Short mmCIF file of C-alpha atoms in Angstrom, two decimals:
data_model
loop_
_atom_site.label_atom_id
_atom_site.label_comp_id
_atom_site.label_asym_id
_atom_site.label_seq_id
_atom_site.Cartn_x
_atom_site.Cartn_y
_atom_site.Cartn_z
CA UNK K 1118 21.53 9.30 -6.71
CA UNK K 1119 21.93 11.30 -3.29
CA UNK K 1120 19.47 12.08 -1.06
CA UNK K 1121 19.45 14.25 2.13
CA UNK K 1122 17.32 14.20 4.87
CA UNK K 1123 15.84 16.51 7.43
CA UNK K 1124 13.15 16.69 10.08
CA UNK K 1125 12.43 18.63 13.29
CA UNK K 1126 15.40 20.19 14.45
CA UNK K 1127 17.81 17.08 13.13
CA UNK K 1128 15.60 14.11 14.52
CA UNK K 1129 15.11 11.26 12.65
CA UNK K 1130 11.26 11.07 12.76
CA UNK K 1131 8.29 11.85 10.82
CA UNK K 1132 7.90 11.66 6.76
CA UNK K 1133 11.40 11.13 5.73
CA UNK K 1134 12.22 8.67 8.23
CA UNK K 1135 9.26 6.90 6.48
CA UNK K 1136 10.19 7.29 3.02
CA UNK K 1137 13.74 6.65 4.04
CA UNK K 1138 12.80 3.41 5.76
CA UNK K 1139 10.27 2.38 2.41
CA UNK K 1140 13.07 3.21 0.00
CA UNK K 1141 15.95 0.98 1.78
CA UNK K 1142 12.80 -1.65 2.12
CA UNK K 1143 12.41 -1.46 -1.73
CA UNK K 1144 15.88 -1.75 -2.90
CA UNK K 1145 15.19 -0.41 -6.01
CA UNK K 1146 16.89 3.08 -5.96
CA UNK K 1147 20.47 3.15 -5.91
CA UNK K 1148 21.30 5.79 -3.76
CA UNK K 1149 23.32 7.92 -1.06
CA UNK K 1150 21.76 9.21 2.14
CA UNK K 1151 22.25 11.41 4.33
CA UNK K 1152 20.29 13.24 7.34
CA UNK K 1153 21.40 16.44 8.97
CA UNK K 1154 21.05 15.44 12.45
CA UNK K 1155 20.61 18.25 15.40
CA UNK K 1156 23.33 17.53 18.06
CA UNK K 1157 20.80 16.46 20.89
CA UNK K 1158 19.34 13.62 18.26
CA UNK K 1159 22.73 12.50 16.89
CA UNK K 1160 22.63 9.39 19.10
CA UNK K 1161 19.22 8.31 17.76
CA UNK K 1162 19.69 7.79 14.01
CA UNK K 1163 20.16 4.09 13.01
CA UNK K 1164 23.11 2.32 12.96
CA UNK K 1165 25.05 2.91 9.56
CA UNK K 1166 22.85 6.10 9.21
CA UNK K 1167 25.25 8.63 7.56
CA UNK K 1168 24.70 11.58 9.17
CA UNK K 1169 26.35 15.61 9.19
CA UNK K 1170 25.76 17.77 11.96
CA UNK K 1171 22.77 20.36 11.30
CA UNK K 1172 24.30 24.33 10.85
CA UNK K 1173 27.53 23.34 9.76
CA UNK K 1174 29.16 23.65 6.10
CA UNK K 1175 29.07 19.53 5.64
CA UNK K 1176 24.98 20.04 6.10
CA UNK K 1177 24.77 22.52 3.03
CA UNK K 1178 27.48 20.98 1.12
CA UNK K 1179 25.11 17.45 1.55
CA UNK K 1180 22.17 19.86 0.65
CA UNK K 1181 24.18 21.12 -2.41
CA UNK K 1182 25.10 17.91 -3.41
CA UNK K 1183 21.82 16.09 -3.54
CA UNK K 1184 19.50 15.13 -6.22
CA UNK K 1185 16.45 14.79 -3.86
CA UNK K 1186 16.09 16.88 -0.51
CA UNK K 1187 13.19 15.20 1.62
CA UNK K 1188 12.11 17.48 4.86
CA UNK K 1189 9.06 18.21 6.57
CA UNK K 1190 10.15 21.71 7.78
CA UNK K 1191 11.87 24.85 6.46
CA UNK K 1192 15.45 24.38 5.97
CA UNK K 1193 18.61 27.11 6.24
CA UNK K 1194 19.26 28.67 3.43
CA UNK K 1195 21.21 26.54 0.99
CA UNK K 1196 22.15 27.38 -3.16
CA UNK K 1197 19.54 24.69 -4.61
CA UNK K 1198 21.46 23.00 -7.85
CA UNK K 1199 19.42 22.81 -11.26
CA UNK K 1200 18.15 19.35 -11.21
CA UNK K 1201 17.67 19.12 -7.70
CA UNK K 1202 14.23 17.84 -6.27
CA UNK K 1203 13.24 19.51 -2.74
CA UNK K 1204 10.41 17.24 -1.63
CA UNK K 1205 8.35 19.23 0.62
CA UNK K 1206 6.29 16.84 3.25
CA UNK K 1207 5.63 18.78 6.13
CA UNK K 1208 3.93 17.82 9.15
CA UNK K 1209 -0.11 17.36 9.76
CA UNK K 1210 -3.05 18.17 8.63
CA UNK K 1211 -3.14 22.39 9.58
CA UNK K 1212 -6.42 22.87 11.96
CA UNK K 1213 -4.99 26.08 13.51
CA UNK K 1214 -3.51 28.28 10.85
CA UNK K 1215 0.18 28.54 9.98
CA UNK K 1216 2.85 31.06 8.12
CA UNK K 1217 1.43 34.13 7.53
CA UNK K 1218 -2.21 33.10 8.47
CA UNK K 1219 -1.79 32.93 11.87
CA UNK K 1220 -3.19 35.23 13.70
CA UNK K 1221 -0.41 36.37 16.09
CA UNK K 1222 2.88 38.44 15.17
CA UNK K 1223 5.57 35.67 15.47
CA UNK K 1224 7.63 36.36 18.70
CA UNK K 1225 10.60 35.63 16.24
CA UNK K 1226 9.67 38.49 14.12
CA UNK K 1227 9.46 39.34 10.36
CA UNK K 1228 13.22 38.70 9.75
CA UNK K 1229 12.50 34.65 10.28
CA UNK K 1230 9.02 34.89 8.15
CA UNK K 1231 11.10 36.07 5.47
CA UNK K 1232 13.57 33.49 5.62
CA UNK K 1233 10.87 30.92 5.96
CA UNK K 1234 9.27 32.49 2.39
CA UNK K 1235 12.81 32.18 0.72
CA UNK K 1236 12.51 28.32 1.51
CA UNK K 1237 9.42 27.95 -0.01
CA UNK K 1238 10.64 29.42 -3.29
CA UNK K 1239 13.04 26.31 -3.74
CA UNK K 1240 10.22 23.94 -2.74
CA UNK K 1241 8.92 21.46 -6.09
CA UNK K 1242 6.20 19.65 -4.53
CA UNK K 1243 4.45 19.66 -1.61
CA UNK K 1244 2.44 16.72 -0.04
CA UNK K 1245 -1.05 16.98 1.15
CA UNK K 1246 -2.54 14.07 3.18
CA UNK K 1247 -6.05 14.85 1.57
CA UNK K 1248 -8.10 16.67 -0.31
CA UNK K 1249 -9.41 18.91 2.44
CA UNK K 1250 -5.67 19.84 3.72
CA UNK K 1251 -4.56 20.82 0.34
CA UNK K 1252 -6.51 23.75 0.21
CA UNK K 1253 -5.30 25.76 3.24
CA UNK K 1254 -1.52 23.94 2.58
CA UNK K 1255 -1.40 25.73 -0.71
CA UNK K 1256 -2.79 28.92 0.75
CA UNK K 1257 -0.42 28.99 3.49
CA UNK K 1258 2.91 29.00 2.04
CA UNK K 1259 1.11 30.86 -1.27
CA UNK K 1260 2.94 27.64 -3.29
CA UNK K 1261 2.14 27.82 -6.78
CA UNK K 1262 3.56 24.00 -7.24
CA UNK K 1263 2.20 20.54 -7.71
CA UNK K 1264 0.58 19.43 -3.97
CA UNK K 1265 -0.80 16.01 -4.75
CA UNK K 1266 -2.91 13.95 -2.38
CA UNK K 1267 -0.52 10.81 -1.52
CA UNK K 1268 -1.45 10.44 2.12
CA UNK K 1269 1.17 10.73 4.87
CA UNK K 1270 4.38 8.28 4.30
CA UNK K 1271 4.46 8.74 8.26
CA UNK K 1272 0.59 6.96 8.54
CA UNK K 1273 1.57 3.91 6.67
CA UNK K 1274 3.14 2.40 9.60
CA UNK K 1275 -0.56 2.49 11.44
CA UNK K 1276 -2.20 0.01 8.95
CA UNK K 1277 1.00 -2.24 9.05
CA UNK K 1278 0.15 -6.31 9.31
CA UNK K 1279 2.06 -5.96 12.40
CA UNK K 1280 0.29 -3.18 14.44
CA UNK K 1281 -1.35 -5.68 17.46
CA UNK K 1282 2.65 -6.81 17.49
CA UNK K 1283 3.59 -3.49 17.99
CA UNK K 1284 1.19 -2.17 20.16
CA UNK K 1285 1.85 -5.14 22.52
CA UNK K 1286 5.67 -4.45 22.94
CA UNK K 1287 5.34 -0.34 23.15
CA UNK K 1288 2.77 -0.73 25.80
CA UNK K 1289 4.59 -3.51 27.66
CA UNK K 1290 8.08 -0.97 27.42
CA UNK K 1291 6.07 1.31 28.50
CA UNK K 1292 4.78 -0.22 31.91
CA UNK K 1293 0.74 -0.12 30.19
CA UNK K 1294 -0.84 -3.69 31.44
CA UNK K 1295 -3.17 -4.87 28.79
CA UNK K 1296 -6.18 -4.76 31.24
CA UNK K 1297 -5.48 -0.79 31.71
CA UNK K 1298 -7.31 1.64 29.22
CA UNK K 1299 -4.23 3.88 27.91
CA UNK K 1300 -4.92 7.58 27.10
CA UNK K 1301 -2.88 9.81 24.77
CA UNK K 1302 -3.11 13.28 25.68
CA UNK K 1303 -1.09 15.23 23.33
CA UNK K 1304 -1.38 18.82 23.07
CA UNK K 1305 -0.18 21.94 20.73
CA UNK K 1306 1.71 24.18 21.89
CA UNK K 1307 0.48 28.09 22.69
CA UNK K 1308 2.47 30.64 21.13
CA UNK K 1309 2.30 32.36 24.00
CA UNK K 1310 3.59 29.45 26.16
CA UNK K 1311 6.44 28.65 23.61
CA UNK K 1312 8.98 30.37 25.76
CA UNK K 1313 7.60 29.61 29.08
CA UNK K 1314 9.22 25.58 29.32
CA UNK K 1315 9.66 26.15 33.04
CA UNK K 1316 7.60 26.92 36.09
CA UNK K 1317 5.01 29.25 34.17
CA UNK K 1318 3.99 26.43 32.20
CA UNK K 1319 1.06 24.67 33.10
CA UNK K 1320 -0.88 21.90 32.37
CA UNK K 1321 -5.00 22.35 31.89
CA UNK K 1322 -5.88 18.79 32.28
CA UNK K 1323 -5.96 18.00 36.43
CA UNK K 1324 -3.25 14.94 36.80
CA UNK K 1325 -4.04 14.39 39.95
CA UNK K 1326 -7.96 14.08 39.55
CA UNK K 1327 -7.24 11.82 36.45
CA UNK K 1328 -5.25 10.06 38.91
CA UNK K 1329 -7.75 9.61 41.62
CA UNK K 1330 -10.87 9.20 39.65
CA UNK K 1331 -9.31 7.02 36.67
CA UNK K 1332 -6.32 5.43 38.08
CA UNK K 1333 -7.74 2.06 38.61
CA UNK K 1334 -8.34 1.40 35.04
CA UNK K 1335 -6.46 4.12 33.31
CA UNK K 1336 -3.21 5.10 32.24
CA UNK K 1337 -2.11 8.56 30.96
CA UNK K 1338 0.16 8.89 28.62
CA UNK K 1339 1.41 12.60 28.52
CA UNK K 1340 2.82 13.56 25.07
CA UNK K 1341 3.89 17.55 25.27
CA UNK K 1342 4.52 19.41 21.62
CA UNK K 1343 8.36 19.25 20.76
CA UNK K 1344 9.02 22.67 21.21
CA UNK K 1345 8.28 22.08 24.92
CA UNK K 1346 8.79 18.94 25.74
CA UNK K 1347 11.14 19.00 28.72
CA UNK K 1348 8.29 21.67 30.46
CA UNK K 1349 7.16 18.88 33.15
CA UNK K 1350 10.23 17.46 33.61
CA UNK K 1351 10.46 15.41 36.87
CA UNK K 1352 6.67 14.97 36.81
CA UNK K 1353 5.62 11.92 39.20
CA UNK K 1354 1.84 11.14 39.36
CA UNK K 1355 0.96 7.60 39.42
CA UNK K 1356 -0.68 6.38 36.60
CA UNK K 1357 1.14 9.52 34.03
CA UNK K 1358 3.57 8.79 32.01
CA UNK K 1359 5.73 11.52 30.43
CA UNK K 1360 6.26 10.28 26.74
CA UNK K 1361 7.67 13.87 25.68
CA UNK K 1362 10.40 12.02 24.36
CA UNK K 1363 9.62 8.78 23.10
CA UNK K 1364 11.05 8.70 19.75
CA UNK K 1365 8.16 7.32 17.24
CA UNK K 1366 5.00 9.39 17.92
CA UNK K 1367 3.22 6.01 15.69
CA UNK K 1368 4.16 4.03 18.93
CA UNK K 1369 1.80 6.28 21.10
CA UNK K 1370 -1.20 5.72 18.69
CA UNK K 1371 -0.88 2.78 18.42
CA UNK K 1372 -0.42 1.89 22.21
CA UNK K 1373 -3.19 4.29 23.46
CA UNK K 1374 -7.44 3.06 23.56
CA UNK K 1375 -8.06 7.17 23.04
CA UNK K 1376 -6.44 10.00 21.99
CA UNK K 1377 -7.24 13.84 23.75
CA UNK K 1378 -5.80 16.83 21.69
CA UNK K 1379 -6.87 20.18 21.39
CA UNK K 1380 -5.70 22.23 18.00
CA UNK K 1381 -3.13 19.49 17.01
CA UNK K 1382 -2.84 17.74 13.69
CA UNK K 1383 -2.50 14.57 15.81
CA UNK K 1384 -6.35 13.75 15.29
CA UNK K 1385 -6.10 13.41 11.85
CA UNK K 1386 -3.36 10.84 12.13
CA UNK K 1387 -4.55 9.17 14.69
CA UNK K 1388 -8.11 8.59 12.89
CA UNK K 1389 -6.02 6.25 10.72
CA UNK K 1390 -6.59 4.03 13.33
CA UNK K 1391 -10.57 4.48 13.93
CA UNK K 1392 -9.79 4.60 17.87
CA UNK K 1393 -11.62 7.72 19.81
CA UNK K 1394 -11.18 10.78 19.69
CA UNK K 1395 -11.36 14.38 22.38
CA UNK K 1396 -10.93 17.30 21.69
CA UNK K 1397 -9.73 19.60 24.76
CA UNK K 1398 -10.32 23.20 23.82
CA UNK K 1399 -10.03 25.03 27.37
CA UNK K 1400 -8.72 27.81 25.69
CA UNK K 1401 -11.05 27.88 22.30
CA UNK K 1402 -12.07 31.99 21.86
CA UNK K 1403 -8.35 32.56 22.73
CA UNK K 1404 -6.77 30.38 20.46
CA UNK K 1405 -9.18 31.33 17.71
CA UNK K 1406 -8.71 35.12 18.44
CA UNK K 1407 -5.81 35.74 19.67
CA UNK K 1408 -3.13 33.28 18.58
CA UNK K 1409 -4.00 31.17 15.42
CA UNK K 1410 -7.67 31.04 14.28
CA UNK K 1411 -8.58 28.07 12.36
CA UNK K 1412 -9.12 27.16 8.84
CA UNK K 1413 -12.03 24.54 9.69
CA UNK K 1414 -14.76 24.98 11.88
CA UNK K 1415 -13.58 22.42 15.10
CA UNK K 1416 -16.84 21.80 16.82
CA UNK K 1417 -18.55 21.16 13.12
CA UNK K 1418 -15.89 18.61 12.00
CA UNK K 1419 -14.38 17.02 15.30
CA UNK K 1420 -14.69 12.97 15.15
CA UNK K 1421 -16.01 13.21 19.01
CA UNK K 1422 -16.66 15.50 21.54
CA UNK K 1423 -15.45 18.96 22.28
CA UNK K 1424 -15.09 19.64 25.61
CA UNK K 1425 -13.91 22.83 27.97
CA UNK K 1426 -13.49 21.14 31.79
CA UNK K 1427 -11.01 18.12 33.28
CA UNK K 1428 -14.40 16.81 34.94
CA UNK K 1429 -16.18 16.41 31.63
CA UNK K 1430 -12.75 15.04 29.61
CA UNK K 1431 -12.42 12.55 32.31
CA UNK K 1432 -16.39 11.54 32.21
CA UNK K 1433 -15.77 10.93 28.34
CA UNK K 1434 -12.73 8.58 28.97
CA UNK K 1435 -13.84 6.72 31.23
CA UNK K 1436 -15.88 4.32 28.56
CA UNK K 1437 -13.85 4.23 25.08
CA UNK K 1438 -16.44 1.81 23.72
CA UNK K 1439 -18.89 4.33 24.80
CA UNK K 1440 -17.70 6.73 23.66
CA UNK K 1441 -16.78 5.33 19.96
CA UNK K 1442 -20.00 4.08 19.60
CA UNK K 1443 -21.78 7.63 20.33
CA UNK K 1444 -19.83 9.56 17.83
CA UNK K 1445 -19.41 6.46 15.21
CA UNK K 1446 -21.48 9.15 12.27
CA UNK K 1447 -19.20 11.90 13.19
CA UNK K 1448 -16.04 10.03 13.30
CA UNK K 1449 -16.70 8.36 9.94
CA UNK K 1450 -17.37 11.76 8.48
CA UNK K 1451 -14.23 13.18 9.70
CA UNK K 1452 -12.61 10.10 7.87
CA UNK K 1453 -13.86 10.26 5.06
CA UNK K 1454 -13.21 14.31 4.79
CA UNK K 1455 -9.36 13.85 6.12
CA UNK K 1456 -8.18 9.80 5.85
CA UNK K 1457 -9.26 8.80 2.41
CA UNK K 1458 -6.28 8.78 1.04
CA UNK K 1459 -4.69 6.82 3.66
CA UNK K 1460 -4.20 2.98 2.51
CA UNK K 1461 -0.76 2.30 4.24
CA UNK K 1462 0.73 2.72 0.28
CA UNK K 1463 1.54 6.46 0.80
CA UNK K 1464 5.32 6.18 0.93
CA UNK K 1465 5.27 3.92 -2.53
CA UNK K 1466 3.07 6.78 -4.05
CA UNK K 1467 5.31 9.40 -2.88
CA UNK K 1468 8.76 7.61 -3.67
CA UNK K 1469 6.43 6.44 -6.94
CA UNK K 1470 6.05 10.23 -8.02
CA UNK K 1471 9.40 11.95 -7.33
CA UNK K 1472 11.31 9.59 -8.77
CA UNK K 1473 9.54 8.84 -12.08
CA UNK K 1474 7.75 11.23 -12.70
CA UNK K 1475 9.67 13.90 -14.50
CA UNK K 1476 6.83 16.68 -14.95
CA UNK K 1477 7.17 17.04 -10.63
CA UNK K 1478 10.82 18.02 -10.79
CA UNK K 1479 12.39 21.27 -11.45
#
């Protein structure tokens, strides 16, 4: 059997790294992978990884070739073989809307929609994490296929017998003493910031007044969207930590006390872990309006508070505990609505289904 690979750009990250990873755990599948790696990520992939550089003929001859195709993205156009699975994971739970339903023309225009829609048409399943993100997943891409509820492969590794391990050694690479209270903020991106990685760009939260009022007992972990992630390069606030970069995204959650996001699917991942949750919306009416609108009401479903000002974001940090304990209803509720299919089985339910189960493949 031969199996290719893709996610983000040509990283090795996200949903197929974890089915990847679950499969060669398993040992049950004898089989040939292959990732199409971006140039810039090359370096990152696993020893013994086989890998084929992303845009070139080798990447769709591998695509050609395989009897599963595993991404959590659109891919380039490729001739998709009878008998060929395409395994559809994508990438989060969609809060803002996406494809067509976004509010705001595409800077990239209706040539690139279209040749988004033509990968859909080779798609054969698409995952959902739960019940509640099926709906607007389906209505996105206007797939007509099977989208069962597996949970995210990617989420598996939060409920792992070795997560205290792990958070131990990412905070201590990561310069976080145990006695300090770590915060992930990890925003979206704006489409209207997309193309302004550079000196327009700028940053809502106030680093330096996290810095001066939480430094003591915090640490901030900065986590900027992967479409801008080099946008504060050469950043130096004491106490910040750029972690643009950091590989594993699963590391962060499980090294921070809190999470802050905005519009991001990040929250429902990192409720996997029952750990607090903000929600910055600065820019709410604009975002809703103007660039994206949502497909769930934010302030009715958020696990904790919503909030518009540094000054009240750093007030709600300050006291995880606090803070967990005052939203404890609300934070089940969003669990229960967006986690409950999240066990730390999902990858053996997704590997489960597109391999033996013949009624999911073309």
């Amino acid at each position: 059997m031969k199996i290719a690979y893709y996610s983000f750009g040509g990283r090795y990250s996200d949903n197929p790294r974890a089915l990847h990873q679950r499969l060669l755990a398993r040992g049950d599948v004898d089989a040939e992978h292959v990732w199409l790696a971006g140039p810039q990520h090359a370096g990152s992939f696993p020893a013994g990884t086989t890998t084929v550089p992303l845009g070139t003929p080798e990447a769709l001859a591998a695509l050609e070739a395989a009897d599963l195709v595993v991404a959590d993205n659109h891919l380039p156009a490729w001739d998709k073989r009878s008998g060929t699975t395409y395994l559809q994971t994508w990438h989060g739970t969609p809060l803002k809307r996406i494809h067509r339903d976004a509010r705001s023309t595409q800077p990239e225009g209706e040539a690139v929609m279209s040749r988004l829609d033509d990968d859909i048409t080779r798609w054969d399943v698409l995952l959902a994490p739960s019940e509640a993100a099926a709906v607007p997943l389906r209505a996105a891409f206007r797939f007509s296929g099977p989208v069962p509820v597996t949970g995210y492969p990617r989420n598996d590794a939060l409920l792992a017998p070795d997560v205290a391990r792990r958070r131990a050694r990412v905070r201590a690479a990561l310069g976080v003493p145990e006695d300090r209270t770590a915060v992930l903020y990890a925003p979206t991106w704006r489409d209207d910031d997309r193309f302004g990685d550079g000196p327009d760009f700028r940053l809502r939260l106030d680093l330096e007044r996290f810095a001066q009022r939480l430094g003591g007992s915090h640490v901030l972990l900065l986590r900027l969207h992967y479409l801008v992630p080099d946008a504060l390069r050469g950043l130096h606030v004491p106490g910040v930590v750029d972690v643009s970069h950091h590989p594993d995204v699963n590391d962060l959650y499980l090294a921070a006390d809190v999470l802050v996001t905005d519009y991001s699917s990040a929250m429902f991942d990192f409720a996997v872990t029952g750990k607090p949750i903000v929600s910055f919306t600065y820019d709410f009416e604009h975002y809703r309006d103007v660039l994206r609108g949502f497909y769930f009401d934010l302030h009715g479903i958020a696990p904790g508070p919503v909030l518009t000002t540094s000054e009240e974001l750093l007030d709600a940090v300050a006291d995880p505990e606090e803070l967990r304990v005052a939203c404890k209803e609300r934070y089940e509720l969003f669990q229960e609505t967006f986690c409950h299919a999240e066990d730390g089985r999902a990858a053996d339910r997704v590997l489960d289904l597109v391999l033996n189960h013949p009624e999911v493949r073309p």
